[in-house]
């Protein structure tokens, strides 16, 4: 990993901003570096994938299958997270994830993360707080998407 | 008649030189004066009143290069009868032009700093003159960051230029669409999601934002969360402009007339009015 230790890599990832060194160390112990080739399905909608990813490079598309077509609803890139629902451990994936280019990421087993949260509530609080931020950002972005802000209206300047 | 009065009240006859289709509903008109005097120079962010003979007059932002004022460029979305007639013009046709009107993006105040442009939809049009200006005076500015969001890939304006600008030195151009099909391999998500891909130096950045008002509100929140001061954030407001000189009152927003005191305001000025319910 470009001569960087997992801990160094994690320290630089925006998701872990503000994490205590011992929490980053704990994450590093659970991390596994993974790579996906272009156009690879990382997980499918509804699939019981238990992995949570921190993206290091490349781009991932989140897609929903509709009859006769696939809608691409969001893309995620370096510094972002993928598969947050696996940390909750309930139900299958909400979207299909596809790599649009070669993707490097750190993968974490959701079950192990949950176990670590239960064993160390201080770590659990830090992780859940970050996850909640991610979910809140995504919810906000989804609401803005639903507003269809750029739809044509009459009588506009510009 | 003073120069100001002449620009605001008298109309210049302008000949349409070119009409370029940008998207399925948006076109760019290039015009030049058909009168002995050329069209007056403009500052980035200003607008003109374009008169379609027999149809009516419309406020349209100038989207061309301020370094080439003799040919003025307007990007127009066809949303009603008047705009449809305007974009249906053919080269050689005559229209009327009054202006330029309104305040401009303070490009001089941004010298020595990073220029951050955040545009949504057709909001890129009034910001394109800023991009031309920065690229023409490249040594006066540090980085040029352009974040642009549109509804879908087919709604993206100036696609060829976006790619060109992205190749310029110290320039980062990030484009996103709200919804993408499988053939779109770029970013998908609202324009605010692009902020995670840029590193801002808040005290060294001036931001210019144009797009739907709701979008601008959320962009401002992102910028404030990243440490930008309200006086370093500029927005272009959109109201129902008619006269262009603050007489008719159609575009009043709080104590301001958008056509005369705007359309470009600092967020410091607009802050109390943007959050006022039903204003």
XYZ file of C-alpha atoms in Angstrom:
437
model
C 0.000 0.000 0.000
C 2.474 2.655 -1.262
C 4.747 1.880 1.703
C 2.116 3.210 4.094
C 0.957 1.156 7.014
C -2.739 0.471 7.355
C -2.795 2.770 10.351
C -1.308 5.648 8.359
C -3.753 5.073 5.540
C -6.675 5.013 7.941
C -5.490 8.143 9.716
C -5.687 10.005 6.426
C -9.153 8.735 5.538
C -11.822 11.430 6.144
C -14.184 8.892 7.705
C -11.808 8.458 10.631
C -11.150 12.161 11.153
C -11.210 12.852 14.886
C -10.775 9.187 15.831
C -8.431 8.526 18.771
C -5.166 6.712 17.886
C -6.301 3.580 19.758
C -9.535 3.538 17.740
C -7.613 3.833 14.490
C -5.379 0.992 15.656
C -8.462 -1.105 16.349
C -9.800 -0.379 12.863
C -6.419 -1.272 11.338
C -6.517 -4.666 13.064
C -9.819 -5.407 11.345
C -9.002 -3.953 7.903
C -8.358 -5.966 4.797
C -7.159 -4.306 1.608
C -9.279 -5.217 -1.405
C -9.331 -4.298 -5.076
C -12.093 -4.446 -7.676
C -11.627 -4.281 -11.413
C -13.616 -1.938 -13.655
C -17.326 -2.780 -13.974
C -17.267 -5.386 -11.241
C -20.372 -5.845 -9.091
C -19.210 -5.358 -5.507
C -22.562 -6.377 -4.050
C -26.105 -6.685 -5.319
C -29.299 -5.093 -4.065
C -30.846 -7.283 -1.394
C -27.679 -9.344 -0.964
C -26.653 -10.133 2.620
C -23.164 -8.697 2.221
C -21.557 -8.125 5.589
C -18.764 -5.861 4.397
C -18.219 -2.184 5.039
C -15.659 -0.392 2.855
C -13.562 2.742 3.089
C -12.699 3.745 -0.488
C -9.068 4.684 -1.105
C -9.153 5.195 -4.868
C -11.461 4.693 -7.821
C -15.158 5.257 -8.225
C -18.176 3.151 -7.222
C -21.716 3.611 -8.523
C -24.787 2.829 -6.438
C -27.562 1.505 -8.632
C -31.171 0.435 -8.329
C -32.685 -2.092 -10.683
C -36.014 -1.097 -12.168
C -37.969 -3.138 -14.706
C -35.992 -2.993 -17.922
C -33.335 -0.592 -16.694
C -30.802 0.213 -14.051
C -30.765 3.659 -12.413
C -27.501 5.066 -11.197
C -28.390 7.148 -8.132
C -25.043 8.038 -6.620
C -21.333 7.625 -7.086
C -18.758 7.362 -4.345
C -15.068 8.100 -4.578
C -11.852 8.261 -2.583
C -12.409 9.270 1.033
C -15.980 7.982 1.059
C -17.637 4.935 2.559
C -19.584 2.086 1.057
C -21.927 -0.416 2.656
C -22.777 1.318 5.924
C -25.818 -0.906 6.447
C -23.525 -3.886 7.039
C -22.428 -2.277 10.311
C -26.040 -2.452 11.490
C -26.253 -6.076 10.435
C -29.905 -5.963 9.530
C -31.309 -7.006 6.193
C -29.732 -6.970 2.772
C -28.041 -4.223 0.784
C -30.184 -1.275 -0.261
C -28.410 -0.746 -3.589
C -26.255 -2.535 -6.069
C -22.626 -1.330 -6.011
C -20.553 -1.415 -9.175
C -16.953 -0.277 -9.655
C -16.759 2.240 -12.520
C -12.980 2.045 -12.555
C -10.398 0.087 -10.614
C -11.245 0.547 -6.947
C -8.945 0.122 -3.980
C -10.609 -0.022 -0.597
C -10.267 -1.247 2.938
C -12.913 -3.817 3.846
C -14.253 -4.498 7.316
C -16.556 -7.277 8.415
C -19.715 -5.717 9.817
C -20.023 -8.420 12.492
C -16.511 -7.741 13.776
C -17.153 -4.011 13.854
C -20.346 -4.568 15.847
C -18.523 -6.818 18.264
C -15.792 -4.198 18.740
C -18.456 -1.550 19.374
C -20.049 -3.680 22.079
C -16.723 -4.442 23.743
C -15.538 -0.819 23.708
C -18.422 1.668 23.926
C -16.056 4.611 23.411
C -14.992 3.119 20.059
C -18.618 2.238 19.354
C -19.728 5.815 19.963
C -17.021 7.216 17.658
C -17.865 4.759 14.882
C -21.635 5.195 15.149
C -21.263 8.988 15.245
C -19.332 8.912 11.972
C -21.788 6.506 10.430
C -24.678 8.722 11.465
C -22.950 11.666 9.755
C -22.660 9.617 6.575
C -26.297 8.556 6.720
C -27.440 12.136 7.438
C -25.414 13.459 4.479
C -26.861 10.808 2.183
C -30.388 11.527 3.410
C -29.895 15.246 2.789
C -28.499 14.591 -0.668
C -31.414 12.288 -1.463
C -33.926 14.927 -0.378
C -32.256 17.475 -2.648
C -32.316 14.962 -5.495
C -36.032 14.435 -4.932
C -36.657 18.176 -5.174
C -35.522 17.995 -8.799
C -34.060 21.480 -8.427
C -33.051 21.957 -12.033
C -36.440 21.170 -13.553
C -37.528 23.934 -15.962
C -39.722 26.692 -14.608
C -41.168 29.610 -16.505
C -39.996 33.221 -16.152
C -36.419 32.710 -15.036
C -33.468 34.990 -15.361
C -30.566 33.004 -16.895
C -28.114 61.715 -22.452
C -25.605 60.269 -19.946
C -23.818 57.035 -20.787
C -25.698 55.195 -18.030
C -29.077 56.461 -19.164
C -28.192 55.592 -22.727
C -27.269 52.035 -21.794
C -30.372 51.508 -19.676
C -33.061 53.212 -21.699
C -32.009 52.976 -25.292
C -31.993 49.804 -27.275
C -29.247 48.675 -29.602
C -30.272 46.694 -32.631
C -28.269 43.477 -32.674
C -27.873 40.897 -35.396
C -27.882 37.212 -34.498
C -24.565 35.749 -35.640
C -25.011 32.182 -34.418
C -27.413 29.922 -32.553
C -25.860 26.876 -30.959
C -27.834 24.047 -29.422
C -26.397 23.259 -25.981
C -28.949 20.721 -24.740
C -32.425 19.521 -25.717
C -33.953 22.781 -24.398
C -31.088 25.261 -24.083
C -29.444 27.332 -26.794
C -26.644 29.874 -26.984
C -27.128 33.000 -29.087
C -24.217 35.117 -30.261
C -25.122 38.660 -31.327
C -23.295 41.795 -32.447
C -24.441 45.367 -32.841
C -26.172 46.225 -36.107
C -25.955 49.943 -35.212
C -22.889 52.131 -35.743
C -21.918 51.845 -32.059
C -20.768 48.456 -30.739
C -22.528 46.769 -27.833
C -21.172 48.230 -24.586
C -18.627 46.257 -22.527
C -19.902 44.184 -19.618
C -18.651 42.712 -16.380
C -19.021 39.003 -15.524
C -22.434 38.369 -13.959
C -24.300 41.243 -15.606
C -27.378 40.733 -17.735
C -29.063 42.371 -20.709
C -32.697 42.907 -21.624
C -33.208 41.104 -24.925
C -36.134 42.293 -26.997
C -37.787 40.024 -29.513
C -39.710 42.319 -31.820
C -43.427 41.782 -31.470
C -43.047 39.337 -28.606
C -41.465 41.031 -25.599
C -38.396 41.690 -23.546
C -36.510 39.271 -21.305
C -33.649 39.590 -18.811
C -30.882 37.213 -19.886
C -27.447 36.829 -18.280
C -24.439 37.368 -20.496
C -22.568 34.083 -20.797
C -19.744 35.108 -23.114
C -16.185 36.299 -22.713
C -15.933 39.800 -21.194
C -12.655 40.126 -23.092
C -14.646 40.069 -26.353
C -17.552 42.448 -25.620
C -18.257 43.232 -29.244
C -19.837 39.784 -29.653
C -22.261 39.158 -26.824
C -23.323 35.671 -25.940
C -26.485 34.537 -24.163
C -27.426 31.038 -23.076
C -31.181 30.646 -22.900
C -33.421 27.836 -21.798
C -36.651 27.568 -23.729
C -39.336 27.517 -21.037
C -42.094 29.763 -22.393
C -43.292 31.584 -25.481
C -40.797 34.458 -25.284
C -37.751 32.298 -24.611
C -38.896 29.840 -27.277
C -39.107 32.676 -29.824
C -35.694 33.918 -28.743
C -33.983 30.546 -29.166
C -35.755 30.025 -32.498
C -33.918 32.977 -34.035
C -31.777 32.325 -37.084
C -28.429 33.901 -38.007
C -29.108 37.250 -39.629
C -32.254 37.954 -37.586
C -32.443 41.187 -35.611
C -33.193 41.501 -31.883
C -32.995 44.452 -29.478
C -30.468 44.652 -26.643
C -30.548 46.967 -23.615
C -27.907 46.983 -20.933
C -25.723 45.601 -19.505
C -27.498 45.798 -16.167
C -26.855 44.876 -12.578
C -23.932 44.119 -10.340
C -21.123 41.776 -11.282
C -19.084 38.977 -9.725
C -16.261 40.768 -7.858
C -13.445 39.134 -9.797
C -10.986 41.868 -8.807
C -11.592 41.220 -5.091
C -10.704 37.571 -5.687
C -7.225 38.342 -7.038
C -4.477 36.410 -5.292
C -6.951 33.807 -4.051
C -8.577 30.562 -5.097
C -11.753 31.089 -7.113
C -14.442 28.537 -6.347
C -17.375 28.385 -8.745
C -20.427 26.348 -7.816
C -23.125 26.179 -10.466
C -26.345 24.263 -10.854
C -28.239 23.725 -14.107
C -28.311 26.790 -16.308
C -26.640 28.698 -13.448
C -23.345 27.932 -15.152
C -24.198 30.474 -17.860
C -23.787 33.655 -15.742
C -20.620 32.164 -14.251
C -18.943 31.329 -17.545
C -17.679 34.927 -17.936
C -15.853 34.496 -14.599
C -14.149 31.362 -15.910
C -13.147 33.199 -19.105
C -11.846 36.094 -17.019
C -9.798 33.900 -14.655
C -8.318 31.890 -17.517
C -7.478 35.118 -19.388
C -5.807 36.585 -16.274
C -4.434 33.311 -14.947
C -1.510 34.828 -13.019
C -3.864 36.985 -10.945
C -5.473 33.967 -9.282
C -4.298 30.824 -7.512
C -6.572 27.824 -8.124
C -9.767 27.734 -10.174
C -12.269 25.205 -8.860
C -15.484 24.590 -10.786
C -18.205 22.405 -9.281
C -21.115 21.931 -11.634
C -24.303 19.942 -11.192
C -27.124 19.268 -13.631
C -30.228 17.153 -13.679
C -28.889 14.479 -16.038
C -26.053 14.090 -18.559
C -28.302 15.446 -21.337
C -28.772 18.678 -19.357
C -25.075 19.520 -19.026
C -24.070 22.824 -20.603
C -20.759 23.525 -22.347
C -19.584 19.899 -22.163
C -16.635 20.407 -24.499
C -15.502 23.498 -22.616
C -15.827 21.786 -19.232
C -13.350 19.186 -20.442
C -11.022 21.896 -21.803
C -11.153 23.938 -18.600
C -10.335 20.832 -16.579
C -7.042 20.526 -18.468
C -5.942 24.084 -17.644
C -3.192 24.466 -15.036
C -4.246 24.720 -11.382
C -7.831 24.144 -12.415
C -10.147 21.457 -11.097
C -13.501 20.898 -12.787
C -15.905 18.475 -11.126
C -19.192 17.648 -12.796
C -22.107 15.744 -11.344
C -25.626 14.816 -12.379
C -28.593 14.035 -10.169
C -29.449 10.955 -12.204
C -27.201 9.066 -14.587
C -27.827 6.201 -16.936
C -25.431 3.330 -17.374
C -23.529 5.123 -20.124
C -22.642 7.991 -17.763
C -19.390 7.160 -16.008
C -19.019 10.466 -14.174
C -20.167 11.525 -10.738
C -23.801 11.037 -9.679
C -25.298 13.004 -6.794
C -26.333 16.563 -6.017
C -23.729 19.290 -6.419
C -23.082 19.504 -2.662
C -21.703 15.949 -2.714
C -18.755 17.225 -4.776
C -17.372 19.115 -1.786
C -15.895 15.907 -0.431
C -13.569 15.840 -3.420
C -12.062 19.289 -3.011
C -9.683 20.654 -0.440
C -10.588 24.250 0.330
C -8.366 26.887 1.912
C -11.199 28.902 3.483
C -9.325 32.119 4.210
C -7.841 32.114 0.693
C -10.990 31.355 -1.275
C -13.739 33.450 -2.823
C -16.842 31.514 -3.844
C -19.283 32.430 -6.619
C -22.547 30.470 -6.651
C -25.406 30.430 -9.130
C -28.296 28.028 -9.440
C -31.712 27.394 -7.944
C -32.075 29.240 -4.655
C -32.482 26.059 -2.607
C -29.288 24.684 -4.085
C -27.454 27.908 -3.229
C -28.677 27.702 0.377
C -27.249 24.211 0.791
C -24.012 25.148 -0.946
C -23.621 28.139 1.391
C -24.127 25.846 4.395
C -21.373 23.570 3.112
C -19.056 26.524 2.594
C -19.755 27.960 6.026
C -19.156 24.549 7.594
C -15.793 24.552 5.830
C -14.899 27.955 7.269
C -15.663 30.415 4.462
C -16.791 33.832 5.693
C -20.155 35.155 4.408
C -18.386 38.130 2.812
C -16.290 35.750 0.682
C -19.385 34.041 -0.689
C -21.280 35.633 -3.600
C -24.563 34.493 -5.042
C -26.662 35.492 -8.036
C -30.309 35.942 -7.117
C -33.210 35.340 -9.427
C -36.423 37.296 -9.286
C -39.049 38.369 -11.783
C -37.211 41.246 -13.459
C -39.039 43.566 -15.826
C -37.588 47.066 -16.196
C -33.953 46.336 -15.352
C -33.434 49.677 -13.612
C -35.316 49.372 -10.309
C -38.390 51.384 -11.327
C -41.119 48.779 -11.602
C -40.517 46.925 -8.319
C -41.214 43.458 -9.719
C -37.905 42.106 -8.478
C -37.905 43.582 -4.987
C -36.316 41.365 -2.355
C -36.319 42.919 1.112
C -34.713 46.343 0.708
C -33.146 45.439 -2.640
C -34.181 45.510 -6.271
C -32.491 42.467 -7.770
C -32.175 44.065 -11.225
C -30.389 47.158 -9.911
C -28.779 46.160 -6.592
C -28.099 42.626 -7.844
C -28.297 40.087 -9.326
C -24.915 39.406 -7.695
C -24.913 39.914 -3.927
C -22.526 38.929 -1.194
C -24.035 36.326 1.064
C -23.466 38.760 3.942
C -26.020 41.080 2.240
C -28.507 38.344 1.388
C -28.273 36.237 4.541
C -31.291 37.819 6.349
C -33.476 37.642 3.247
C -32.654 34.162 1.988
C -33.931 32.592 5.184
C -37.029 34.777 5.461
C -40.157 32.743 5.029
C -42.300 33.515 1.951
C -40.164 36.424 0.786
